[in-house]
Short mmCIF file of C-alpha atoms in Angstrom, two decimals:
data_model
loop_
_atom_site.label_atom_id
_atom_site.label_comp_id
_atom_site.label_asym_id
_atom_site.label_seq_id
_atom_site.Cartn_x
_atom_site.Cartn_y
_atom_site.Cartn_z
CA MET A 1 11.45 24.31 7.12
CA ASP A 2 14.06 23.49 4.50
CA PRO A 3 12.03 22.83 1.28
CA VAL A 4 14.64 20.36 -0.02
CA LEU A 5 14.50 18.29 3.15
CA LEU A 6 10.71 18.63 3.24
CA VAL A 7 10.22 17.18 -0.26
CA ALA A 8 12.72 14.39 0.39
CA SER A 9 10.95 13.53 3.66
CA ILE A 10 7.55 13.46 1.93
CA MET A 11 8.83 10.89 -0.57
CA VAL A 12 10.01 8.64 2.25
CA SER A 13 6.83 9.13 4.29
CA ALA A 14 4.57 8.39 1.31
CA THR A 15 6.35 5.23 0.09
CA PRO A 16 4.81 2.60 2.44
CA ILE A 17 1.31 3.99 1.87
CA LEU A 18 1.89 4.09 -1.88
CA LEU A 19 3.10 0.49 -1.99
CA ALA A 20 0.12 -0.81 -0.03
CA ALA A 21 -2.41 1.35 -1.90
CA ILE A 22 -1.29 0.42 -5.41
CA GLY A 23 -1.53 -3.26 -4.50
CA GLU A 24 -5.00 -2.83 -3.01
CA MET A 25 -6.11 -0.90 -6.08
CA VAL A 26 -5.26 -3.90 -8.28
CA VAL A 27 -7.17 -6.19 -5.90
CA GLU A 28 -10.24 -3.95 -6.05
CA LYS A 29 -9.95 -3.61 -9.83
CA ALA A 30 -10.45 -7.38 -9.89
CA GLY A 31 -13.68 -6.94 -7.90
CA VAL A 32 -12.37 -7.99 -4.48
CA LEU A 33 -12.55 -5.82 -1.36
CA ASN A 34 -9.74 -6.80 1.02
CA LEU A 35 -9.88 -4.85 4.28
CA GLY A 36 -6.92 -6.80 5.64
CA VAL A 37 -4.27 -4.40 4.31
CA GLU A 38 -3.25 -3.34 7.82
CA GLY A 39 -2.77 -6.96 8.86
CA MET A 40 -0.67 -7.73 5.79
CA MET A 41 1.43 -4.61 6.29
CA ILE A 42 2.26 -5.38 9.91
CA THR A 43 3.02 -8.99 8.94
CA GLY A 44 5.37 -7.77 6.24
CA ALA A 45 6.96 -5.39 8.73
CA VAL A 46 7.86 -8.12 11.23
CA ILE A 47 8.85 -10.76 8.65
CA GLY A 48 10.98 -8.27 6.72
CA PHE A 49 12.63 -7.07 9.91
CA ALA A 50 13.35 -10.60 11.13
CA ALA A 51 14.73 -11.66 7.74
CA ALA A 52 16.92 -8.57 7.42
CA VAL A 53 18.33 -9.03 10.93
CA GLY A 54 18.90 -12.75 10.38
CA THR A 55 20.58 -12.43 6.98
CA GLY A 56 22.09 -8.97 7.26
CA SER A 57 20.50 -8.12 3.90
CA PRO A 58 17.68 -5.57 3.64
CA VAL A 59 16.97 -6.79 0.08
CA LEU A 60 16.24 -10.28 1.40
CA GLY A 61 14.20 -8.67 4.14
CA PHE A 62 11.96 -6.95 1.58
CA ALA A 63 11.68 -10.17 -0.46
CA ALA A 64 10.69 -12.18 2.62
CA ALA A 65 8.16 -9.51 3.63
CA ALA A 66 6.52 -9.56 0.20
CA LEU A 67 6.34 -13.35 0.15
CA GLY A 68 5.09 -13.67 3.74
CA ALA A 69 2.32 -11.10 3.34
CA ALA A 70 1.35 -12.55 -0.06
CA VAL A 71 0.99 -16.03 1.42
CA LEU A 72 -1.13 -14.59 4.23
CA SER A 73 -3.30 -12.85 1.63
CA LEU A 74 -3.93 -16.21 -0.04
CA THR A 75 -5.76 -17.36 3.09
CA PHE A 76 -8.12 -14.45 2.54
CA GLY A 77 -8.39 -15.44 -1.12
CA PHE A 78 -9.15 -19.07 -0.31
CA LEU A 79 -11.85 -18.16 2.19
CA THR A 80 -13.55 -15.57 -0.01
CA GLN A 81 -13.10 -17.04 -3.49
CA TYR A 82 -13.45 -20.77 -2.81
CA LEU A 83 -15.47 -20.92 0.41
CA LEU A 84 -17.38 -17.72 -0.49
CA SER A 85 -17.07 -16.14 2.95
CA ASN A 86 -18.01 -12.49 3.40
CA GLN A 87 -15.18 -10.31 2.10
CA VAL A 88 -15.61 -7.52 4.66
CA ALA A 89 -15.67 -9.83 7.67
CA THR A 90 -12.80 -11.96 6.35
CA GLY A 91 -10.67 -8.88 5.66
CA LEU A 92 -11.22 -7.59 9.19
CA GLY A 93 -10.31 -11.03 10.51
CA LEU A 94 -7.12 -10.97 8.43
CA THR A 95 -6.15 -7.67 10.07
CA LEU A 96 -6.65 -9.14 13.54
CA VAL A 97 -4.62 -12.24 12.62
CA GLY A 98 -1.82 -10.09 11.24
CA LEU A 99 -1.68 -7.91 14.35
CA GLY A 100 -1.61 -10.93 16.65
CA LEU A 101 0.92 -12.84 14.55
CA SER A 102 3.26 -9.86 14.34
CA ALA A 103 3.14 -9.33 18.11
CA LEU A 104 4.07 -12.98 18.64
CA VAL A 105 6.90 -13.09 16.08
CA GLY A 106 8.26 -9.66 16.95
CA ALA A 107 8.50 -10.23 20.71
CA GLY A 108 12.11 -11.36 20.39
CA PHE A 109 13.20 -8.46 18.19
CA GLU A 110 12.41 -5.48 20.39
CA GLY A 111 15.46 -3.26 20.85
CA VAL A 112 17.26 -4.79 17.85
CA ARG A 113 18.32 -2.55 14.98
CA ALA A 114 17.92 -3.79 11.41
CA PRO A 115 20.32 -3.07 8.52
CA GLY A 116 18.95 -0.37 6.23
CA PRO A 117 19.13 -0.34 2.42
CA GLY A 118 21.16 2.86 2.27
CA LYS A 119 20.84 5.65 -0.27
CA LEU A 120 20.88 4.98 -4.00
CA TRP A 121 22.69 7.88 -5.64
CA ILE A 122 21.79 8.18 -9.32
CA PRO A 123 25.00 9.27 -11.14
CA GLY A 124 24.73 12.64 -12.83
CA LEU A 125 21.34 13.37 -11.29
CA ALA A 126 22.13 13.19 -7.57
CA GLU A 127 24.66 16.05 -7.93
CA ILE A 128 22.16 18.51 -9.43
CA PRO A 129 21.65 21.39 -6.97
CA VAL A 130 18.30 21.32 -5.14
CA ILE A 131 16.72 18.77 -7.51
CA GLY A 132 19.31 16.09 -6.73
CA PRO A 133 18.81 15.99 -2.95
CA MET A 134 15.04 16.15 -3.41
CA PHE A 135 14.52 13.31 -5.86
CA PHE A 136 17.69 11.36 -6.58
CA ARG A 137 19.23 10.45 -3.22
CA HIS A 138 16.74 7.95 -1.86
CA ASP A 139 16.79 4.24 -1.08
CA PHE A 140 15.86 1.89 -3.91
CA MET A 141 12.35 1.16 -2.60
CA VAL A 142 11.26 4.75 -3.26
CA TYR A 143 11.98 4.20 -6.94
CA VAL A 144 10.46 0.71 -6.88
CA SER A 145 7.19 2.21 -5.63
CA LEU A 146 7.15 4.75 -8.47
CA LEU A 147 7.95 2.06 -11.03
CA LEU A 148 5.12 -0.07 -9.64
CA VAL A 149 2.65 2.76 -10.21
CA ALA A 150 3.80 3.19 -13.81
CA GLY A 151 3.85 -0.58 -14.33
CA VAL A 152 0.32 -1.07 -12.97
CA TRP A 153 -0.96 1.77 -15.13
CA ALA A 154 0.61 0.27 -18.26
CA PHE A 155 -0.56 -3.24 -17.33
CA LEU A 156 -4.19 -2.19 -16.87
CA LYS A 157 -4.28 0.08 -19.91
CA PHE A 158 -2.26 -1.73 -22.59
CA THR A 159 -2.14 -5.46 -21.87
CA ARG A 160 -4.64 -8.21 -22.55
CA ALA A 161 -4.18 -9.56 -19.01
CA GLY A 162 -4.98 -6.12 -17.63
CA LEU A 163 -8.11 -5.94 -19.76
CA ILE A 164 -9.21 -9.35 -18.46
CA LEU A 165 -8.62 -8.27 -14.86
CA ARG A 166 -10.72 -5.14 -15.38
CA ALA A 167 -13.44 -7.17 -17.08
CA VAL A 168 -13.57 -9.54 -14.11
CA GLY A 169 -13.88 -6.59 -11.77
CA GLU A 170 -16.59 -4.88 -13.77
CA ASP A 171 -18.83 -7.88 -14.39
CA HIS A 172 -17.55 -11.26 -13.28
CA GLU A 173 -20.53 -13.16 -14.67
CA SER A 174 -19.98 -11.81 -18.17
CA ALA A 175 -16.25 -12.47 -17.90
CA HIS A 176 -16.99 -16.06 -16.86
CA ALA A 177 -19.39 -16.46 -19.78
CA LEU A 178 -16.56 -15.41 -22.12
CA GLY A 179 -14.40 -18.19 -20.71
CA TYR A 180 -12.16 -16.24 -18.35
CA LYS A 181 -11.10 -17.88 -15.08
CA VAL A 182 -12.57 -15.40 -12.62
CA VAL A 183 -11.28 -17.04 -9.44
CA ARG A 184 -7.76 -17.48 -10.82
CA VAL A 185 -7.60 -13.85 -11.90
CA ARG A 186 -8.79 -12.70 -8.50
CA MET A 187 -6.38 -14.96 -6.63
CA ALA A 188 -3.48 -13.57 -8.68
CA ALA A 189 -4.61 -10.02 -7.89
CA ILE A 190 -4.94 -10.86 -4.18
CA PHE A 191 -1.43 -12.35 -4.16
CA PHE A 192 -0.02 -9.21 -5.81
CA GLY A 193 -1.86 -6.94 -3.38
CA GLY A 194 -0.53 -8.91 -0.43
CA ALA A 195 3.04 -8.69 -1.72
CA CYS A 196 2.75 -4.91 -2.15
CA ALA A 197 1.31 -4.51 1.36
CA GLY A 198 4.19 -6.61 2.72
CA LEU A 199 6.71 -4.34 0.98
CA GLY A 200 4.99 -1.31 2.48
CA GLY A 201 5.14 -2.79 5.97
CA ALA A 202 8.80 -3.75 5.57
CA TYR A 203 9.58 -0.20 4.49
CA VAL A 204 8.25 1.05 7.80
CA SER A 205 10.38 -1.33 9.88
CA LEU A 206 13.54 -1.21 7.75
CA VAL A 207 13.67 2.41 6.57
CA ARG A 208 11.31 4.83 8.28
CA VAL A 209 11.80 3.41 11.77
CA PRO A 210 14.61 0.82 11.52
CA GLN A 211 13.54 -1.13 14.57
CA TRP A 212 10.63 -3.34 15.59
CA THR A 213 7.76 -1.88 17.60
CA GLU A 214 4.44 -3.63 18.03
CA GLY A 215 1.71 -1.98 15.96
CA MET A 216 4.23 0.26 14.21
CA THR A 217 2.20 0.55 10.98
CA ALA A 218 -0.21 2.66 13.06
CA GLY A 219 -3.22 2.49 10.74
CA ALA A 220 -1.29 2.92 7.49
CA GLY A 221 -3.28 0.08 5.93
CA TRP A 222 -6.56 1.86 6.56
CA ILE A 223 -5.16 5.02 5.01
CA ALA A 224 -4.11 2.98 1.94
CA LEU A 225 -7.70 1.73 1.60
CA ALA A 226 -9.01 5.29 1.80
CA ILE A 227 -6.53 6.52 -0.79
CA VAL A 228 -7.78 3.96 -3.32
CA VAL A 229 -11.26 5.47 -3.03
CA PHE A 230 -9.83 9.00 -3.08
CA ALA A 231 -7.99 8.13 -6.31
CA SER A 232 -11.15 6.73 -7.94
CA TRP A 233 -9.23 3.51 -8.64
CA ARG A 234 -6.64 5.21 -10.88
CA PRO A 235 -2.90 4.45 -10.45
CA PHE A 236 -1.66 8.03 -10.71
CA GLY A 237 -4.47 9.18 -8.46
CA VAL A 238 -3.14 6.70 -5.88
CA LEU A 239 0.30 8.28 -6.31
CA ILE A 240 -1.07 11.78 -5.70
CA GLY A 241 -3.13 10.64 -2.70
CA ALA A 242 -0.18 8.86 -1.08
CA TYR A 243 2.07 11.90 -1.49
CA LEU A 244 -0.61 14.23 -0.13
CA PHE A 245 -0.93 12.05 2.95
CA GLY A 246 2.86 11.88 3.22
CA GLY A 247 2.98 15.67 3.04
CA VAL A 248 0.44 16.08 5.85
CA THR A 249 2.34 13.57 8.00
CA VAL A 250 5.70 15.30 7.49
CA LEU A 251 4.15 18.72 8.07
CA GLN A 252 2.62 17.75 11.41
CA LEU A 253 5.93 16.23 12.54
CA ASN A 254 7.77 19.43 11.62
CA LEU A 255 5.21 21.53 13.45
CA GLN A 256 5.67 19.38 16.55
CA ALA A 257 9.47 19.73 16.31
CA ALA A 258 9.12 23.50 15.89
CA GLY A 259 7.06 23.70 19.07
CA ALA A 260 3.88 24.96 17.42
CA ASN A 261 1.26 26.17 19.88
CA VAL A 262 -1.10 23.32 18.97
CA PRO A 263 -1.80 20.24 21.11
CA VAL A 264 0.46 17.35 20.10
CA GLU A 265 -2.51 14.99 20.06
CA LEU A 266 -4.31 17.15 17.50
CA LEU A 267 -1.23 17.31 15.27
CA SER A 268 -0.74 13.54 15.49
CA MET A 269 -4.31 12.81 14.46
CA SER A 270 -4.39 15.44 11.70
CA PRO A 271 -3.43 13.07 8.81
CA TYR A 272 -6.28 10.73 9.75
CA LEU A 273 -8.77 13.56 10.28
CA ILE A 274 -7.92 15.00 6.87
CA THR A 275 -8.30 11.58 5.25
CA ILE A 276 -11.73 11.13 6.84
CA LEU A 277 -12.75 14.63 5.74
CA VAL A 278 -11.70 13.92 2.16
CA LEU A 279 -13.67 10.66 2.13
CA VAL A 280 -16.75 12.41 3.51
CA VAL A 281 -16.55 15.04 0.76
CA ILE A 282 -16.07 12.34 -1.91
CA SER A 283 -19.03 10.35 -0.55
CA ALA A 284 -21.23 13.44 -0.56
CA ARG A 285 -20.35 14.15 -4.20
CA GLY A 286 -20.66 10.50 -5.19
CA VAL A 287 -18.01 7.84 -5.69
CA HIS A 288 -17.02 7.36 -9.32
CA GLY A 289 -14.90 4.65 -10.90
CA ALA A 290 -15.65 1.76 -8.53
CA PRO A 291 -15.59 -1.64 -10.29
CA GLY A 292 -19.09 -3.01 -10.84
CA SER A 293 -18.44 -6.34 -9.10
CA LEU A 294 -16.49 -4.89 -6.15
CA GLY A 295 -17.14 -6.91 -3.01
CA ARG A 296 -19.48 -9.39 -4.73
CA SER A 297 -18.79 -13.11 -4.44
CA PHE A 298 -18.55 -15.12 -7.63
CA HIS A 299 -20.54 -18.36 -7.95
CA ALA A 300 -19.18 -20.56 -10.72
CA SER A 301 -22.63 -22.01 -11.28
CA ALA A 302 -24.09 -18.58 -11.99
#
């Protein structure tokens, strides 16, 4: 395997997972557990694809995907934050809605090819031997995902708004007593997480596989949820987890192409098996870093 091509492929493979996971991490930092990431990703995939085909602009496709998935996430937010429905059950319902909605909308786009964003060559850096092809000849969304990680880290660590969001996630009753608008903070986090999941889904349909196929996210949303736990709710841990998963995915595809004497089914399921194994090990050692109010409903009268 060409190491240059391998590293470049890992960056592309990891990007949709990274986008969805960094958004979900912000949601969980606010104390909300949204298991509907898969549904938002597949919704973003079909909306982004349809918008890109209709307008001829992949940029508008990504924008439409982010907005569509974010709006869908607000339904989850309304049900869990205002009507106080169970977050786990509502998140699972959101996934089912997203899968059904995407199948309905995408029925007319099968066999159509969407315009891709193309490569963004960074002048002076793209021409560097070995390093250039590895890191500086990708589409713009690869760099957007990396900037999002850095931005989320800086937001949570250095800004007052980030401190408030973390306070809401750690102890929403104390945050409310201090005068912070818990529901508003959580709704903003949910909207952001939905937009990121939509971008991740659109990346799958516009870059990784530039065509529409029903269920094409193939469990990526569940992997994103697992990576947040793996990362102990830290932005750069999410980055490492997404790239590790991307590496396993690319490796199994290369082994299949090379005709490795291993059943194709086993190779295909290997990224998911490894993710489950990692989560089992983490659970056995104890999960650290989870927000104190994660998954707990907030009652304004409390």
